[in-house]
Tab-separated table of C-alpha atoms in Angstrom:
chain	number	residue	atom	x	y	z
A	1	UNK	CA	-30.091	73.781	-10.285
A	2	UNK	CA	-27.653	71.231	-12.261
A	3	UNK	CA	-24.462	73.772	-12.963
A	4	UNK	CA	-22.018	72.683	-15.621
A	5	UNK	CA	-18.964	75.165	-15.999
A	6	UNK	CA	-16.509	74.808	-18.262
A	7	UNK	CA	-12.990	76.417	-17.402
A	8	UNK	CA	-13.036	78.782	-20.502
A	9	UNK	CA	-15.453	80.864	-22.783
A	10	UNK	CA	-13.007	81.553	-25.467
A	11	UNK	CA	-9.179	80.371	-25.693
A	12	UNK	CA	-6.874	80.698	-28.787
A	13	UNK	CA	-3.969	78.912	-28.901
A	14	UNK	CA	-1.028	77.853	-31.766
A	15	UNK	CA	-0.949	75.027	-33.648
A	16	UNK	CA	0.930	72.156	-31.933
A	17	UNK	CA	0.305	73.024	-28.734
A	18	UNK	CA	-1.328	70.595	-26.152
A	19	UNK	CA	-5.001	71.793	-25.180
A	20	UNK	CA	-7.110	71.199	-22.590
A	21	UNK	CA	-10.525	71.874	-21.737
A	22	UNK	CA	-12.009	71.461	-18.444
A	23	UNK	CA	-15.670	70.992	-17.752
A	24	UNK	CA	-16.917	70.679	-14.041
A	25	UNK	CA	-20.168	69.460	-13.117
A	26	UNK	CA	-21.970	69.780	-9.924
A	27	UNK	CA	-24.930	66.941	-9.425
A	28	UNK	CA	-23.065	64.214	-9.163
A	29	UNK	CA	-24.050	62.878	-12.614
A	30	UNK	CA	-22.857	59.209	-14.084
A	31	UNK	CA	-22.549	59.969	-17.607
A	32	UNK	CA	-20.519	63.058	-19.321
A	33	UNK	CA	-19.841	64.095	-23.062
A	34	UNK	CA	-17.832	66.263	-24.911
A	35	UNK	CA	-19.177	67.595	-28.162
A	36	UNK	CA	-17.453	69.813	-30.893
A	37	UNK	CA	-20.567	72.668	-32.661
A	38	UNK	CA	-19.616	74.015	-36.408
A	39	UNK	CA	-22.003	75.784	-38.301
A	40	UNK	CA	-24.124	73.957	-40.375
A	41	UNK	CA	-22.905	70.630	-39.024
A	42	UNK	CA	-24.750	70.747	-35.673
A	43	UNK	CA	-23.593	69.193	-32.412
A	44	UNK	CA	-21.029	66.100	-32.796
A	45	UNK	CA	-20.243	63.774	-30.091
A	46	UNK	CA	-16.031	63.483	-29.400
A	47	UNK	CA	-16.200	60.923	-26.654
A	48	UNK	CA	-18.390	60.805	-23.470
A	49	UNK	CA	-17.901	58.709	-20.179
A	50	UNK	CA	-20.447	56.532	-18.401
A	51	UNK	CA	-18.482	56.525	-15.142
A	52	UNK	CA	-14.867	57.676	-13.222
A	53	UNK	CA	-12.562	56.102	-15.206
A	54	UNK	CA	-14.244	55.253	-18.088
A	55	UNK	CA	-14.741	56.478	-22.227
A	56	UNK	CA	-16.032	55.771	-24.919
A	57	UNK	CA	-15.263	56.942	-28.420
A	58	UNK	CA	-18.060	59.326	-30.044
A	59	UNK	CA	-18.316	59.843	-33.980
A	60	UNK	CA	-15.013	62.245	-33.946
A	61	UNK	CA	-12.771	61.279	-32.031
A	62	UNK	CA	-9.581	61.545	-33.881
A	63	UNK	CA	-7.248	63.885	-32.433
A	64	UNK	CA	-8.863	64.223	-29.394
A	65	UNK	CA	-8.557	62.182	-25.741
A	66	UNK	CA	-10.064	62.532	-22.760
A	67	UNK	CA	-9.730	61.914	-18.983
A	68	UNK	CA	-11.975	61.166	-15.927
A	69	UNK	CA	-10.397	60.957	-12.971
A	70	UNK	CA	-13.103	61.887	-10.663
A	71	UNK	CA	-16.636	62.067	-11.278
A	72	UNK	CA	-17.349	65.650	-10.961
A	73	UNK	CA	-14.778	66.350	-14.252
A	74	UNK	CA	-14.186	65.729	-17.214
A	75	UNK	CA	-11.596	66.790	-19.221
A	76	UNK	CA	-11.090	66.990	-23.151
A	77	UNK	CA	-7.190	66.862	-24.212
A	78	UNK	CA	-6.046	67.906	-27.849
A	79	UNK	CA	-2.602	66.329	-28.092
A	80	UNK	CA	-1.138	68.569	-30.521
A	81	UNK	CA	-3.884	71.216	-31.286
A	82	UNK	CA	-4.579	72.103	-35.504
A	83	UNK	CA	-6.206	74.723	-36.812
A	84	UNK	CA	-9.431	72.279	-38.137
A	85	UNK	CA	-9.848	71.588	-34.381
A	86	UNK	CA	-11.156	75.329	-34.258
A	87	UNK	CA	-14.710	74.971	-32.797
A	88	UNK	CA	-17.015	75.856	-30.314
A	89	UNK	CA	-17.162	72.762	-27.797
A	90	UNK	CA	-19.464	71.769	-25.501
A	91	UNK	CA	-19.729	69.540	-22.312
A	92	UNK	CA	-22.977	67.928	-21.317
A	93	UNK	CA	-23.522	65.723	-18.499
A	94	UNK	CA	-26.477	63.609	-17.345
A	95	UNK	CA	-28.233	60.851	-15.281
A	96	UNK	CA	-27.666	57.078	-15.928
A	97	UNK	CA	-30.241	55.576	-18.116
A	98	UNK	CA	-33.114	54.158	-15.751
A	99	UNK	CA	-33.173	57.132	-13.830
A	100	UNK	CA	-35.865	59.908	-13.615
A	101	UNK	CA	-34.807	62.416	-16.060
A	102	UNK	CA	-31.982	60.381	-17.616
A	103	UNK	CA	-33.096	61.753	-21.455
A	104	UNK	CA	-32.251	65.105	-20.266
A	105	UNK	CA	-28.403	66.558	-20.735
A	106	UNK	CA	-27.143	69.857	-19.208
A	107	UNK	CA	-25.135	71.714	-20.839
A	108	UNK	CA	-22.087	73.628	-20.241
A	109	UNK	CA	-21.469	77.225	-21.948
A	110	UNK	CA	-19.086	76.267	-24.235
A	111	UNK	CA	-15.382	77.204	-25.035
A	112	UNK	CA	-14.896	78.690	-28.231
A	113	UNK	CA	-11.586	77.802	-29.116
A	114	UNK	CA	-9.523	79.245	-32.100
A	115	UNK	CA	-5.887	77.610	-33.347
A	116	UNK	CA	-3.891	79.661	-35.357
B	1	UNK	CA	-26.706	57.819	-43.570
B	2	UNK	CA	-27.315	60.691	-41.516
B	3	UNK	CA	-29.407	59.903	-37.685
B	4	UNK	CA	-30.841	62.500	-37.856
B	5	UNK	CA	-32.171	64.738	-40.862
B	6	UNK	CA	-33.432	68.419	-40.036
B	7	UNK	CA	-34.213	69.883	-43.934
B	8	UNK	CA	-34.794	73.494	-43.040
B	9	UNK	CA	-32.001	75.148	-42.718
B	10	UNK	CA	-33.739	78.751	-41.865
B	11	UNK	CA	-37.336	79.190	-41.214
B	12	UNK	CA	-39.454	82.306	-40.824
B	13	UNK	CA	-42.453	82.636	-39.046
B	14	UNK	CA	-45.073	85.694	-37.951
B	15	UNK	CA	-44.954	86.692	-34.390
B	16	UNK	CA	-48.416	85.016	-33.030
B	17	UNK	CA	-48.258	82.120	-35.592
B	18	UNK	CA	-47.509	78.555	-35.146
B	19	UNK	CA	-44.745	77.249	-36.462
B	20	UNK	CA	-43.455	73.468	-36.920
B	21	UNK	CA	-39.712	72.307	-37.517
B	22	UNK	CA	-39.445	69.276	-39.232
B	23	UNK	CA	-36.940	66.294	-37.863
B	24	UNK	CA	-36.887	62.656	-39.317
B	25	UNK	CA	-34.598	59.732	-37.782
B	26	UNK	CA	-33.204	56.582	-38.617
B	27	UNK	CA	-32.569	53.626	-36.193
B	28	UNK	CA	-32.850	49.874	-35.195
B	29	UNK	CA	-33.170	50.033	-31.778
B	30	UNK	CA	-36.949	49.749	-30.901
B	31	UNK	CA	-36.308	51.662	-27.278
B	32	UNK	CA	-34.991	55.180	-28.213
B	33	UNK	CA	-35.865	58.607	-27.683
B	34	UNK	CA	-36.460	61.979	-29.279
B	35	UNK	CA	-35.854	65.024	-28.349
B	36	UNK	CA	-35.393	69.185	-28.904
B	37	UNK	CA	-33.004	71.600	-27.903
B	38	UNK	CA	-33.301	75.776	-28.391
B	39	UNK	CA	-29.602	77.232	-28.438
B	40	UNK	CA	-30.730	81.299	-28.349
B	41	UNK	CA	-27.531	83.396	-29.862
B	42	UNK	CA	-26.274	83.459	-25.617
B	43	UNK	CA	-24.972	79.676	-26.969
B	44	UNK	CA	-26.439	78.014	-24.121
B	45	UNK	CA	-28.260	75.006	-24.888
B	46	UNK	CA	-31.871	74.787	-23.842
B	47	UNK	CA	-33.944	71.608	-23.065
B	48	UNK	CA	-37.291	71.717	-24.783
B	49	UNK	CA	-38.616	68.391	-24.523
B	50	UNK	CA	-38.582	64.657	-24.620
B	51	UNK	CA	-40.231	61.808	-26.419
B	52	UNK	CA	-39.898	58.068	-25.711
B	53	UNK	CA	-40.297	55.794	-28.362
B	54	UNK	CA	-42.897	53.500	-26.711
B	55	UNK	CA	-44.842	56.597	-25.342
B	56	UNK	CA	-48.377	56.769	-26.887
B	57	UNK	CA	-49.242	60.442	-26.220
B	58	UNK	CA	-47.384	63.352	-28.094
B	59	UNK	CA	-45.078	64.853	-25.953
B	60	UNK	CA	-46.444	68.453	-25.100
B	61	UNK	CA	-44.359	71.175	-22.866
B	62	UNK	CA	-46.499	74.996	-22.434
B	63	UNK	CA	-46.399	76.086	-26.129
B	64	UNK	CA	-44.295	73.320	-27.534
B	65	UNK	CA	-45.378	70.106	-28.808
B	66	UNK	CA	-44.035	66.995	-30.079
B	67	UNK	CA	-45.643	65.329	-33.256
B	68	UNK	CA	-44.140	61.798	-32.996
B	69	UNK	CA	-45.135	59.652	-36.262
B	70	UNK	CA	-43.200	56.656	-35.472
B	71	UNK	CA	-44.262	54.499	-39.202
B	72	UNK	CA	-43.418	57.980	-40.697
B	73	UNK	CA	-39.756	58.256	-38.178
B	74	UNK	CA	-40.880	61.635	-37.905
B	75	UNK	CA	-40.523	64.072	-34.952
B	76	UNK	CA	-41.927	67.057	-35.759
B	77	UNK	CA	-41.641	70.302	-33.084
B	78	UNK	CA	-44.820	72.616	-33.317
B	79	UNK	CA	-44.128	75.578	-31.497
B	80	UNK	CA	-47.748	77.415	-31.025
B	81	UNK	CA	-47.931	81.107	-30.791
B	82	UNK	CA	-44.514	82.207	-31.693
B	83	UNK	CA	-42.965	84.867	-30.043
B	84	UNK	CA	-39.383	87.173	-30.653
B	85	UNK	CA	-37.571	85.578	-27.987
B	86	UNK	CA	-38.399	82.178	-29.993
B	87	UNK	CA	-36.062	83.248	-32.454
B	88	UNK	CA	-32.630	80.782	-31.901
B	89	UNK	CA	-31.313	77.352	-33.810
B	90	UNK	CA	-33.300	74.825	-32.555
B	91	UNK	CA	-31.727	71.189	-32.599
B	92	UNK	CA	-33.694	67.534	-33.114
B	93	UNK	CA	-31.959	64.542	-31.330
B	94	UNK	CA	-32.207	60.933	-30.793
B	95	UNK	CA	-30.685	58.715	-28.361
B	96	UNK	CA	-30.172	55.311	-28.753
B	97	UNK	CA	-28.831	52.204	-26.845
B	98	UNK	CA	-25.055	51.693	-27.451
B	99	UNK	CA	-23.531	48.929	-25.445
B	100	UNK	CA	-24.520	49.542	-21.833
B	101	UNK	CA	-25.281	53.315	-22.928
B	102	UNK	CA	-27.324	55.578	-24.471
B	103	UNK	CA	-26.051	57.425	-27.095
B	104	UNK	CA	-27.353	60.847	-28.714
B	105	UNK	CA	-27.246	62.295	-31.717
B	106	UNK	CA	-27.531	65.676	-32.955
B	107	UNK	CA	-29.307	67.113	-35.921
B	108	UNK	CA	-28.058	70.007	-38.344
B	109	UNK	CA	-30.266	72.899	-37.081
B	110	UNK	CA	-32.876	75.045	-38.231
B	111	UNK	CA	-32.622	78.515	-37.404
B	112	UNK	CA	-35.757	79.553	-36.861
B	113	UNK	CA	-36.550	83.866	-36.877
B	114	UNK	CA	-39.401	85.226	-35.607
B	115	UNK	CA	-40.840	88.586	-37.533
B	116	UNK	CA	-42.674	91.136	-35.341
């Protein structure tokens, strides 16, 4: 079974502070996103990563940076954390496109993470 | 312009009743895909199924089905036979090519409650 973990459930921290949310995966998958959940606006991509190294911007991502050092991780940074950053947010990973499957994302659990 | 439109914000069905949530989707790219998620109240994010945009058949998975209507840019979940544990949001997305990537994009959500 594809496992995604993500290094928190829920995490409050103070405005101004540098966050960071970790998100593991274990099936040795290309391509990795980070997405932020709010009610009523559904699930919007922050950036995502196609390979070690590598991002790409998503629809949000102002505010936000990320980091892929190896393949396995990737890692969402919030420079200087504000309270309109507080959001559930969730890590998918997946396949490369031309692979069996590739459609498919797994999920992580999420991190609900409050700044006060 | 919103990607992708889901109009029902709540929807209420009979336990033993069919149900259909409505999606509709805008794009240029002539190779995309569609696809559902289930997130129950646990938060996890659930793969229902997939449709490509050149496949001919509706997509059909056990007691969920796909009603793709490309001229229409409709794609329409039917979940047959409802039962409690169907109760969650449920999520329409597309992907679509992006550069050398695929790129997907969430609806709104329709929570969708199933009555005993």
């Amino acid at each position: 079974d594809v496992k995604v973990t993500q290094s928190s459930r829920y995490l409050v921290k103070r405005t101004g502070e540098k966050v960071f949310l970790e998100c593991v995966q274990d099936m040795d998958h290309e391509n990795m996103f980070w997405y932020r959940q709010d009610p009523g606006l559904g699930l919007r991509l922050i950036y995502f990563s196609y390979d070690v190294k590598m991002k790409e911007k998503g629809d949000i991502p102002e505010g936000y940076s990320v980091s892929r050092e190896k393949k396995e991780r990737f890692s969402l940074i919030l420079e200087s954390a504000s309270t309109n950053q507080t959001s559930m947010y969730l890590c998918a990973s997946s396949l490369p496109i031309g692979q069996p499957s590739s459609y498919e994302q797994y999920f992580g659990p999420g991190t609900r993470l409050t700044v006060t | 312009a919103q990607k992708i439109t889901q109009t029902q914000p709540g929807m209420f069905v009979q336990e033993k009743e069919a149900v259909t949530l409505d999606c509709t989707y805008d794009t240029s790219d002539p190779s995309y895909g569609l696809f559902w998620y289930k997130q129950p109240s646990s938060g996890e994010m659930i793969f229902l199924i997939y449709q490509g945009s050149y496949d001919q058949q509706n997509a059909t998975e056990g007691r969920y089905s796909l009603n793709f209507q490309k001229a229409r840019k409709s794609a329409n979940l039917v979940i047959s036979a409802s039962q409690l544990g169907d109760s969650a949001m449920y999520f329409c997305a597309m992907r679509e090519r992006s550069g050398g990537s695929y790129i997907p994009t969430f609806g709104r959500g329709t929570s969708l409650i199933v009555h005993p």
